[in-house]
Amino acid sequence: MQLSWYYFLLFVIKRKQLQDAAEWEKRPYKRRHSRYQKAFYRALSAEEKQLRQRRIPRISLHSTHQCAWRYLFFSYNDQALITVTGLNHAMFEYLLRLFKLKPMFDTTTPFGETIILTNNRGRKRTVTAVDCLGLVLAWTRTRGSTMSLQMHFGMSMTNLSLYLRFGRQIVASILSRDHFAKIALPSDERIQEYKEAIAEKYPLLGDVWSAMDGLKTPIQQSGSTKTQGYFYNGWKHNHFVTSVFCFCPDGTIPIAHMNLPGATHDSTIADWGDIYIKLERVYNRNGGICCVDSAFRMRNKPYIIKSSQNDIVGAGATIWEQRIDLLRKQQATSMRQCSEWGTRTIQASFPRLCDKFPFETKG
């Protein structure tokens, strides 16, 4: 009797499985993101998974006191430090002073715990403020996996990830309060200097003080088709986060609006970020004009000049006026390259921006 019930239960379970499989086949196709398709990885043993972790174990690394980073830093060679961090020793020391003045590094652990400083509380950290700041700057200057940073700084992957996140939080905090790192409109005297510098090279652009362009940074595609549409750019055929920067002749950024979905047009970003309002404010103060490309609207606004448009000044314009207008627009095209160089400088100085950022809605 007991065996009959046992076989009956097996029959019911098997029938239920067949029904579920049949219903699953009838369901409409729903695309699953590649990050959720890990059947091969789950089938591996624990040892095989460990071999594929793409990290260097502690036994294969130098100690932090003898790592390549400290040898490079204490050689006091500016060329080497600029190659790794993008800063010379003078600028690095300036950031390091701000880094140390911020009590967050000494009074907070990388795990987010606040501690009370005492003379006999455990052992000292092997990772100093120099190491933590250098790790953050070197991370921005590299691409791909961080395992190369393990060899440079002599840190295991877990330790490196903790201090990298910890250091980024401190750097973002100190730069948000630093006068030289702020994105702000320059003074009228400074804008006049920009005008004179541009007019010296382009005589017909005596009122131009800046140039503006957009920058797209790649991002991973979302698992939701609707969300993908926000970030997909049909011109580039990829998913991006879009920003708009305004550049001055000396390389500073007085106006910016960042981190918008890649499907957003540059002109729309400038409108949402009140960039047009700020440019108009500068024009009303001192007559300054910004040079842009054809992607931006506000065609007839006096505070914007667009590059290389072979339109005539007016219906009754003379040949001389047409030539002057065409020459002015050609000079505006050359001046607009300032913004192209600016966006390229950002990408070259921070290669990490060229990597695909992970898509996170609550990151």
mmCIF file of C-alpha atoms in Angstrom:
data_model
loop_
_atom_site.group_PDB
_atom_site.id
_atom_site.type_symbol
_atom_site.label_atom_id
_atom_site.label_comp_id
_atom_site.label_asym_id
_atom_site.label_seq_id
_atom_site.Cartn_x
_atom_site.Cartn_y
_atom_site.Cartn_z
ATOM 1 C CA MET A 1 0.000 0.000 0.000
ATOM 2 C CA GLN A 2 2.811 2.356 0.879
ATOM 3 C CA LEU A 3 4.573 1.666 -2.438
ATOM 4 C CA SER A 4 1.429 2.444 -4.421
ATOM 5 C CA TRP A 5 1.161 5.871 -2.758
ATOM 6 C CA TYR A 6 4.843 6.445 -3.463
ATOM 7 C CA TYR A 7 4.452 5.715 -7.186
ATOM 8 C CA PHE A 8 1.301 7.802 -7.309
ATOM 9 C CA LEU A 9 3.155 10.832 -5.888
ATOM 10 C CA LEU A 10 5.971 10.357 -8.388
ATOM 11 C CA PHE A 11 3.422 10.269 -11.189
ATOM 12 C CA VAL A 12 1.771 13.503 -9.971
ATOM 13 C CA ILE A 13 5.107 15.295 -9.647
ATOM 14 C CA LYS A 14 6.244 14.205 -13.103
ATOM 15 C CA ARG A 15 2.949 15.260 -14.636
ATOM 16 C CA LYS A 16 3.226 18.663 -12.954
ATOM 17 C CA GLN A 17 6.741 19.108 -14.341
ATOM 18 C CA LEU A 18 5.571 18.281 -17.866
ATOM 19 C CA GLN A 19 2.685 20.740 -17.575
ATOM 20 C CA ASP A 20 5.010 23.502 -16.359
ATOM 21 C CA ALA A 21 7.432 22.814 -19.205
ATOM 22 C CA ALA A 22 4.614 22.979 -21.744
ATOM 23 C CA GLU A 23 3.356 26.282 -20.299
ATOM 24 C CA TRP A 24 6.890 27.675 -20.338
ATOM 25 C CA GLU A 25 7.224 26.901 -24.047
ATOM 26 C CA LYS A 26 3.969 28.725 -24.773
ATOM 27 C CA ARG A 27 5.100 31.904 -22.982
ATOM 28 C CA PRO A 28 6.283 34.825 -25.154
ATOM 29 C CA TYR A 29 10.041 35.255 -25.444
ATOM 30 C CA LYS A 30 11.527 37.527 -22.797
ATOM 31 C CA ARG A 31 15.129 38.493 -23.234
ATOM 32 C CA ARG A 32 17.374 37.779 -20.274
ATOM 33 C CA HIS A 33 20.438 39.921 -19.766
ATOM 34 C CA SER A 34 23.805 38.214 -20.145
ATOM 35 C CA ARG A 35 24.670 38.905 -16.514
ATOM 36 C CA TYR A 36 21.896 36.488 -15.467
ATOM 37 C CA GLN A 37 22.948 33.693 -17.845
ATOM 38 C CA LYS A 38 25.653 31.978 -15.822
ATOM 39 C CA ALA A 39 24.797 28.301 -16.204
ATOM 40 C CA PHE A 40 28.371 27.398 -17.178
ATOM 41 C CA TYR A 41 29.899 29.274 -14.242
ATOM 42 C CA ARG A 42 27.490 27.709 -11.736
ATOM 43 C CA ALA A 43 28.400 24.247 -13.028
ATOM 44 C CA LEU A 44 32.067 24.722 -12.071
ATOM 45 C CA SER A 45 33.535 23.371 -8.869
ATOM 46 C CA ALA A 46 34.779 25.647 -6.079
ATOM 47 C CA GLU A 47 38.398 25.178 -7.170
ATOM 48 C CA GLU A 48 37.604 25.965 -10.808
ATOM 49 C CA LYS A 49 35.695 29.092 -9.777
ATOM 50 C CA GLN A 50 38.669 30.263 -7.732
ATOM 51 C CA LEU A 51 40.982 29.897 -10.728
ATOM 52 C CA ARG A 52 38.691 32.179 -12.747
ATOM 53 C CA GLN A 53 38.411 35.003 -10.194
ATOM 54 C CA ARG A 54 40.879 37.226 -12.108
ATOM 55 C CA ARG A 55 42.632 38.401 -8.974
ATOM 56 C CA ILE A 56 46.155 37.966 -7.627
ATOM 57 C CA PRO A 57 46.409 36.297 -4.182
ATOM 58 C CA ARG A 58 48.312 37.853 -1.310
ATOM 59 C CA ILE A 59 51.148 35.310 -1.491
ATOM 60 C CA SER A 60 52.091 36.486 -5.003
ATOM 61 C CA LEU A 61 52.307 40.206 -4.149
ATOM 62 C CA HIS A 62 54.934 42.450 -2.627
ATOM 63 C CA SER A 63 54.170 43.996 0.734
ATOM 64 C CA THR A 64 52.755 47.514 0.764
ATOM 65 C CA HIS A 65 56.061 48.858 2.144
ATOM 66 C CA GLN A 66 58.002 47.473 -0.841
ATOM 67 C CA CYS A 67 55.472 47.995 -3.630
ATOM 68 C CA ALA A 68 56.226 49.619 -6.984
ATOM 69 C CA TRP A 69 54.037 52.627 -6.178
ATOM 70 C CA ARG A 70 56.138 53.728 -3.190
ATOM 71 C CA TYR A 71 59.355 53.245 -5.131
ATOM 72 C CA LEU A 72 57.925 55.446 -7.904
ATOM 73 C CA PHE A 73 56.587 58.129 -5.565
ATOM 74 C CA PHE A 74 59.698 58.492 -3.428
ATOM 75 C CA SER A 75 61.915 58.701 -6.509
ATOM 76 C CA TYR A 76 60.434 62.228 -6.876
ATOM 77 C CA ASN A 77 60.402 61.996 -10.652
ATOM 78 C CA ASP A 78 57.637 64.201 -12.065
ATOM 79 C CA GLN A 79 57.515 62.373 -15.395
ATOM 80 C CA ALA A 80 56.797 59.046 -13.702
ATOM 81 C CA LEU A 81 54.172 60.498 -11.363
ATOM 82 C CA ILE A 82 52.391 62.352 -14.187
ATOM 83 C CA THR A 83 52.256 59.122 -16.207
ATOM 84 C CA VAL A 84 50.632 57.198 -13.344
ATOM 85 C CA THR A 85 48.438 59.828 -11.649
ATOM 86 C CA GLY A 86 48.260 62.739 -14.101
ATOM 87 C CA LEU A 87 49.761 65.132 -11.506
ATOM 88 C CA ASN A 88 53.270 66.274 -10.708
ATOM 89 C CA HIS A 89 54.630 66.178 -7.167
ATOM 90 C CA ALA A 90 53.680 69.786 -6.375
ATOM 91 C CA MET A 91 50.035 69.246 -7.315
ATOM 92 C CA PHE A 92 49.970 65.832 -5.651
ATOM 93 C CA GLU A 93 51.261 67.349 -2.404
ATOM 94 C CA TYR A 94 48.546 70.014 -2.596
ATOM 95 C CA LEU A 95 45.837 67.353 -2.863
ATOM 96 C CA LEU A 96 47.554 65.292 -0.182
ATOM 97 C CA ARG A 97 47.390 68.205 2.277
ATOM 98 C CA LEU A 98 43.650 68.490 1.665
ATOM 99 C CA PHE A 99 43.388 64.712 1.938
ATOM 100 C CA LYS A 100 45.062 64.748 5.365
ATOM 101 C CA LEU A 101 43.196 67.817 6.599
ATOM 102 C CA LYS A 102 39.954 65.973 6.041
ATOM 103 C CA PRO A 103 39.657 63.928 9.284
ATOM 104 C CA MET A 104 37.690 61.246 7.456
ATOM 105 C CA PHE A 105 40.779 59.192 6.581
ATOM 106 C CA ASP A 106 42.073 58.956 10.170
ATOM 107 C CA THR A 107 38.761 58.804 12.035
ATOM 108 C CA THR A 108 36.852 56.494 9.690
ATOM 109 C CA THR A 109 37.587 52.958 8.572
ATOM 110 C CA PRO A 110 37.118 51.790 4.967
ATOM 111 C CA PHE A 111 34.118 49.838 6.283
ATOM 112 C CA GLY A 112 32.329 53.081 7.240
ATOM 113 C CA GLU A 113 32.895 52.779 11.002
ATOM 114 C CA THR A 114 33.807 55.877 13.016
ATOM 115 C CA ILE A 115 36.623 55.332 15.529
ATOM 116 C CA ILE A 116 38.090 57.353 18.398
ATOM 117 C CA LEU A 117 41.788 58.130 17.999
ATOM 118 C CA THR A 118 43.889 56.744 20.866
ATOM 119 C CA ASN A 119 47.562 55.950 21.299
ATOM 120 C CA ASN A 120 47.082 52.246 21.991
ATOM 121 C CA ARG A 121 44.296 51.209 19.638
ATOM 122 C CA GLY A 122 45.509 48.252 17.599
ATOM 123 C CA ARG A 123 48.248 48.356 14.993
ATOM 124 C CA LYS A 124 48.802 51.133 12.502
ATOM 125 C CA ARG A 125 47.467 50.922 8.991
ATOM 126 C CA THR A 126 49.828 49.676 6.339
ATOM 127 C CA VAL A 127 47.980 51.798 3.751
ATOM 128 C CA THR A 128 48.877 55.470 4.219
ATOM 129 C CA ALA A 129 47.177 58.587 2.875
ATOM 130 C CA VAL A 130 49.777 58.701 0.075
ATOM 131 C CA ASP A 131 48.861 55.163 -0.966
ATOM 132 C CA CYS A 132 45.116 55.787 -0.816
ATOM 133 C CA LEU A 133 45.264 59.027 -2.834
ATOM 134 C CA GLY A 134 47.669 57.490 -5.344
ATOM 135 C CA LEU A 135 45.366 54.482 -5.730
ATOM 136 C CA VAL A 136 42.380 56.682 -6.612
ATOM 137 C CA LEU A 137 44.349 58.763 -9.122
ATOM 138 C CA ALA A 138 45.980 55.701 -10.705
ATOM 139 C CA TRP A 139 42.561 54.051 -11.013
ATOM 140 C CA THR A 140 41.297 56.997 -13.088
ATOM 141 C CA ARG A 141 44.363 56.691 -15.354
ATOM 142 C CA THR A 142 43.868 52.999 -16.183
ATOM 143 C CA ARG A 143 41.242 50.877 -17.899
ATOM 144 C CA GLY A 144 39.864 47.397 -17.461
ATOM 145 C CA SER A 145 40.489 45.114 -14.508
ATOM 146 C CA THR A 146 42.107 46.468 -11.348
ATOM 147 C CA MET A 147 44.439 43.478 -11.017
ATOM 148 C CA SER A 148 47.279 45.597 -12.468
ATOM 149 C CA LEU A 149 46.801 48.003 -9.550
ATOM 150 C CA GLN A 150 47.293 45.055 -7.198
ATOM 151 C CA MET A 151 50.865 44.656 -8.426
ATOM 152 C CA HIS A 152 51.537 48.411 -8.278
ATOM 153 C CA PHE A 153 50.242 48.890 -4.731
ATOM 154 C CA GLY A 154 50.853 45.439 -3.215
ATOM 155 C CA MET A 155 47.252 45.007 -2.061
ATOM 156 C CA SER A 156 44.864 42.085 -2.294
ATOM 157 C CA MET A 157 41.718 42.599 -4.352
ATOM 158 C CA THR A 158 39.398 42.889 -1.343
ATOM 159 C CA ASN A 159 41.652 45.386 0.405
ATOM 160 C CA LEU A 160 42.178 47.344 -2.813
ATOM 161 C CA SER A 161 38.443 47.573 -3.532
ATOM 162 C CA LEU A 162 37.710 48.832 -0.022
ATOM 163 C CA TYR A 163 40.389 51.532 -0.071
ATOM 164 C CA LEU A 164 39.482 52.521 -3.624
ATOM 165 C CA ARG A 165 35.885 53.190 -2.640
ATOM 166 C CA PHE A 166 37.029 54.864 0.592
ATOM 167 C CA GLY A 167 39.506 57.104 -1.248
ATOM 168 C CA ARG A 168 36.996 58.099 -3.931
ATOM 169 C CA GLN A 169 34.595 59.293 -1.248
ATOM 170 C CA ILE A 170 37.290 61.457 0.368
ATOM 171 C CA VAL A 171 38.524 62.886 -2.956
ATOM 172 C CA ALA A 172 34.972 63.773 -3.997
ATOM 173 C CA SER A 173 34.424 65.446 -0.628
ATOM 174 C CA ILE A 174 37.571 67.598 -0.705
ATOM 175 C CA LEU A 175 37.234 68.596 -4.373
ATOM 176 C CA SER A 176 33.628 69.702 -3.867
ATOM 177 C CA ARG A 177 34.904 72.257 -1.340
ATOM 178 C CA ASP A 178 38.083 73.334 -3.117
ATOM 179 C CA HIS A 179 38.069 76.724 -4.832
ATOM 180 C CA PHE A 180 40.223 75.625 -7.783
ATOM 181 C CA ALA A 181 38.045 72.573 -8.522
ATOM 182 C CA LYS A 182 34.690 74.350 -8.620
ATOM 183 C CA ILE A 183 32.757 74.809 -11.854
ATOM 184 C CA ALA A 184 31.805 78.494 -11.706
ATOM 185 C CA LEU A 185 31.500 81.468 -14.043
ATOM 186 C CA PRO A 186 34.691 83.560 -14.192
ATOM 187 C CA SER A 187 34.822 87.258 -13.391
ATOM 188 C CA ASP A 188 34.320 89.941 -16.037
ATOM 189 C CA GLU A 189 38.048 90.702 -16.002
ATOM 190 C CA ARG A 190 38.857 87.063 -16.654
ATOM 191 C CA ILE A 191 36.313 86.867 -19.478
ATOM 192 C CA GLN A 192 37.895 89.940 -21.064
ATOM 193 C CA GLU A 193 41.270 88.163 -21.001
ATOM 194 C CA TYR A 194 39.691 85.193 -22.790
ATOM 195 C CA LYS A 195 38.240 87.513 -25.437
ATOM 196 C CA GLU A 196 41.598 89.150 -26.072
ATOM 197 C CA ALA A 197 43.346 85.764 -26.333
ATOM 198 C CA ILE A 198 40.819 84.522 -28.910
ATOM 199 C CA ALA A 199 40.764 87.813 -30.843
ATOM 200 C CA GLU A 200 44.543 87.673 -31.198
ATOM 201 C CA LYS A 201 44.217 84.467 -33.242
ATOM 202 C CA TYR A 202 40.758 85.049 -34.760
ATOM 203 C CA PRO A 203 40.266 88.804 -35.330
ATOM 204 C CA LEU A 204 36.620 88.449 -36.395
ATOM 205 C CA LEU A 205 35.693 86.728 -33.110
ATOM 206 C CA GLY A 206 36.484 89.588 -30.763
ATOM 207 C CA ASP A 207 33.499 88.870 -28.478
ATOM 208 C CA VAL A 208 33.910 85.075 -28.212
ATOM 209 C CA TRP A 209 35.136 83.844 -24.814
ATOM 210 C CA SER A 210 34.347 80.083 -24.796
ATOM 211 C CA ALA A 211 33.288 77.019 -26.804
ATOM 212 C CA MET A 212 30.788 74.300 -25.918
ATOM 213 C CA ASP A 213 30.319 70.642 -26.892
ATOM 214 C CA GLY A 214 28.863 67.381 -25.602
ATOM 215 C CA LEU A 215 30.653 64.274 -24.317
ATOM 216 C CA LYS A 216 29.273 60.723 -24.319
ATOM 217 C CA THR A 217 30.623 58.074 -21.928
ATOM 218 C CA PRO A 218 29.627 54.399 -22.453
ATOM 219 C CA ILE A 219 27.435 52.542 -19.982
ATOM 220 C CA GLN A 220 26.176 48.969 -19.723
ATOM 221 C CA GLN A 221 22.749 48.319 -21.185
ATOM 222 C CA SER A 222 19.886 47.808 -18.798
ATOM 223 C CA GLY A 223 17.911 44.588 -18.582
ATOM 224 C CA SER A 224 14.734 46.574 -19.244
ATOM 225 C CA THR A 225 13.962 47.404 -22.874
ATOM 226 C CA LYS A 226 12.206 50.603 -21.823
ATOM 227 C CA THR A 227 15.196 51.784 -19.807
ATOM 228 C CA GLN A 228 17.537 50.885 -22.676
ATOM 229 C CA GLY A 229 15.674 53.350 -24.871
ATOM 230 C CA TYR A 230 16.644 56.200 -22.557
ATOM 231 C CA PHE A 231 20.365 55.527 -22.890
ATOM 232 C CA TYR A 232 20.620 54.212 -26.455
ATOM 233 C CA ASN A 233 22.070 56.663 -28.967
ATOM 234 C CA GLY A 234 21.126 55.840 -32.556
ATOM 235 C CA TRP A 235 23.938 57.935 -34.015
ATOM 236 C CA LYS A 236 26.624 56.038 -32.075
ATOM 237 C CA HIS A 237 24.729 52.706 -31.972
ATOM 238 C CA ASN A 238 25.506 52.177 -28.298
ATOM 239 C CA HIS A 239 24.378 53.087 -24.780
ATOM 240 C CA PHE A 240 25.797 56.270 -23.264
ATOM 241 C CA VAL A 241 25.582 58.836 -20.510
ATOM 242 C CA THR A 242 25.738 62.340 -21.985
ATOM 243 C CA SER A 243 27.256 65.534 -20.574
ATOM 244 C CA VAL A 244 27.762 69.051 -21.943
ATOM 245 C CA PHE A 245 30.874 71.105 -21.139
ATOM 246 C CA CYS A 246 31.806 74.697 -21.856
ATOM 247 C CA PHE A 247 35.569 75.302 -22.239
ATOM 248 C CA CYS A 248 37.638 78.472 -21.883
ATOM 249 C CA PRO A 249 40.914 79.065 -23.791
ATOM 250 C CA ASP A 250 42.984 78.144 -20.711
ATOM 251 C CA GLY A 251 41.250 74.760 -20.372
ATOM 252 C CA THR A 252 38.983 75.584 -17.424
ATOM 253 C CA ILE A 253 35.315 74.544 -17.383
ATOM 254 C CA PRO A 254 33.028 77.420 -16.306
ATOM 255 C CA ILE A 255 29.695 75.735 -17.160
ATOM 256 C CA ALA A 256 28.688 72.059 -17.268
ATOM 257 C CA HIS A 257 25.703 69.745 -16.943
ATOM 258 C CA MET A 258 26.466 66.039 -16.558
ATOM 259 C CA ASN A 259 25.096 62.501 -16.344
ATOM 260 C CA LEU A 260 21.966 62.502 -18.474
ATOM 261 C CA PRO A 261 20.630 59.559 -20.550
ATOM 262 C CA GLY A 262 22.419 59.116 -23.865
ATOM 263 C CA ALA A 263 19.278 59.576 -25.960
ATOM 264 C CA THR A 264 19.043 63.194 -24.786
ATOM 265 C CA HIS A 265 20.097 65.792 -27.355
ATOM 266 C CA ASP A 266 22.955 68.161 -26.491
ATOM 267 C CA SER A 267 20.718 71.186 -26.945
ATOM 268 C CA THR A 268 18.103 69.686 -24.615
ATOM 269 C CA ILE A 269 20.771 69.088 -21.978
ATOM 270 C CA ALA A 270 21.887 72.703 -22.286
ATOM 271 C CA ASP A 271 18.276 73.777 -21.828
ATOM 272 C CA TRP A 272 17.628 71.529 -18.812
ATOM 273 C CA GLY A 273 20.910 72.521 -17.176
ATOM 274 C CA ASP A 274 20.218 76.275 -17.573
ATOM 275 C CA ILE A 275 23.349 76.620 -19.707
ATOM 276 C CA TYR A 276 21.602 78.967 -22.133
ATOM 277 C CA ILE A 277 20.497 81.141 -19.211
ATOM 278 C CA LYS A 278 24.069 81.366 -17.901
ATOM 279 C CA LEU A 279 25.440 82.219 -21.350
ATOM 280 C CA GLU A 280 22.804 84.922 -21.745
ATOM 281 C CA ARG A 281 23.735 86.286 -18.322
ATOM 282 C CA VAL A 282 27.376 86.575 -19.397
ATOM 283 C CA TYR A 283 26.336 88.262 -22.650
ATOM 284 C CA ASN A 284 24.225 90.830 -20.801
ATOM 285 C CA ARG A 285 27.126 91.575 -18.451
ATOM 286 C CA ASN A 286 29.975 92.039 -20.913
ATOM 287 C CA GLY A 287 28.836 90.931 -24.390
ATOM 288 C CA GLY A 288 30.567 87.538 -24.275
ATOM 289 C CA ILE A 289 29.621 84.993 -26.972
ATOM 290 C CA CYS A 290 29.977 81.189 -26.883
ATOM 291 C CA CYS A 291 30.941 79.193 -29.986
ATOM 292 C CA VAL A 292 28.931 75.981 -30.594
ATOM 293 C CA ASP A 293 28.242 73.504 -33.386
ATOM 294 C CA SER A 294 25.009 72.895 -35.274
ATOM 295 C CA ALA A 295 23.707 70.471 -32.616
ATOM 296 C CA PHE A 296 22.649 73.378 -30.422
ATOM 297 C CA ARG A 297 19.559 75.444 -31.084
ATOM 298 C CA MET A 298 19.101 79.159 -30.248
ATOM 299 C CA ARG A 299 20.155 80.008 -33.791
ATOM 300 C CA ASN A 300 19.272 83.703 -33.695
ATOM 301 C CA LYS A 301 20.361 84.360 -30.123
ATOM 302 C CA PRO A 302 23.142 86.963 -29.855
ATOM 303 C CA TYR A 303 25.083 85.079 -27.150
ATOM 304 C CA ILE A 304 25.757 82.056 -29.431
ATOM 305 C CA ILE A 305 27.627 81.751 -32.719
ATOM 306 C CA LYS A 306 27.399 78.538 -34.729
ATOM 307 C CA SER A 307 30.249 77.162 -36.776
ATOM 308 C CA SER A 308 30.496 76.913 -40.595
ATOM 309 C CA GLN A 309 27.055 77.676 -41.905
ATOM 310 C CA ASN A 310 27.167 79.032 -45.440
ATOM 311 C CA ASP A 311 24.137 81.264 -44.952
ATOM 312 C CA ILE A 312 24.137 84.831 -46.174
ATOM 313 C CA VAL A 313 23.784 87.676 -43.683
ATOM 314 C CA GLY A 314 20.573 88.935 -45.251
ATOM 315 C CA ALA A 315 18.691 89.294 -48.491
ATOM 316 C CA GLY A 316 20.239 92.692 -49.252
ATOM 317 C CA ALA A 317 23.797 91.898 -48.171
ATOM 318 C CA THR A 318 26.635 93.052 -50.372
ATOM 319 C CA ILE A 319 29.382 90.775 -51.656
ATOM 320 C CA TRP A 320 31.783 92.246 -49.100
ATOM 321 C CA GLU A 321 29.360 91.523 -46.233
ATOM 322 C CA GLN A 322 28.884 87.984 -47.504
ATOM 323 C CA ARG A 323 32.632 87.394 -47.571
ATOM 324 C CA ILE A 324 33.092 88.813 -44.078
ATOM 325 C CA ASP A 325 30.245 86.664 -42.746
ATOM 326 C CA LEU A 326 31.625 83.520 -44.399
ATOM 327 C CA LEU A 327 35.115 84.223 -43.079
ATOM 328 C CA ARG A 328 33.719 84.789 -39.579
ATOM 329 C CA LYS A 329 31.930 81.446 -39.649
ATOM 330 C CA GLN A 330 35.080 79.712 -40.859
ATOM 331 C CA GLN A 331 36.969 81.182 -37.914
ATOM 332 C CA ALA A 332 34.136 80.034 -35.633
ATOM 333 C CA THR A 333 34.614 76.508 -36.994
ATOM 334 C CA SER A 334 38.289 76.637 -36.076
ATOM 335 C CA MET A 335 37.482 78.096 -32.661
ATOM 336 C CA ARG A 336 34.946 75.360 -31.984
ATOM 337 C CA GLN A 337 37.790 72.842 -32.084
ATOM 338 C CA CYS A 338 38.673 74.184 -28.641
ATOM 339 C CA SER A 339 35.715 72.247 -27.239
ATOM 340 C CA GLU A 340 36.685 69.138 -29.252
ATOM 341 C CA TRP A 341 40.165 69.288 -27.755
ATOM 342 C CA GLY A 342 38.649 69.809 -24.316
ATOM 343 C CA THR A 343 36.466 66.708 -24.457
ATOM 344 C CA ARG A 344 39.361 64.708 -25.882
ATOM 345 C CA THR A 345 41.578 65.938 -23.029
ATOM 346 C CA ILE A 346 39.050 64.671 -20.492
ATOM 347 C CA GLN A 347 38.975 61.238 -22.134
ATOM 348 C CA ALA A 348 42.773 61.095 -22.473
ATOM 349 C CA SER A 349 43.400 62.244 -18.895
ATOM 350 C CA PHE A 350 40.846 59.817 -17.438
ATOM 351 C CA PRO A 351 40.847 56.624 -19.555
ATOM 352 C CA ARG A 352 38.546 55.010 -16.995
ATOM 353 C CA LEU A 353 35.720 57.049 -18.585
ATOM 354 C CA CYS A 354 36.140 55.013 -21.777
ATOM 355 C CA ASP A 355 35.214 51.813 -19.931
ATOM 356 C CA LYS A 356 31.578 50.809 -19.735
ATOM 357 C CA PHE A 357 30.205 51.847 -16.388
ATOM 358 C CA PRO A 358 27.935 49.311 -14.663
ATOM 359 C CA PHE A 359 24.266 50.194 -14.892
ATOM 360 C CA GLU A 360 22.884 50.878 -11.410
ATOM 361 C CA THR A 361 19.613 52.564 -10.535
ATOM 362 C CA LYS A 362 20.441 52.946 -6.834
ATOM 363 C CA GLY A 363 24.246 52.794 -6.910
#
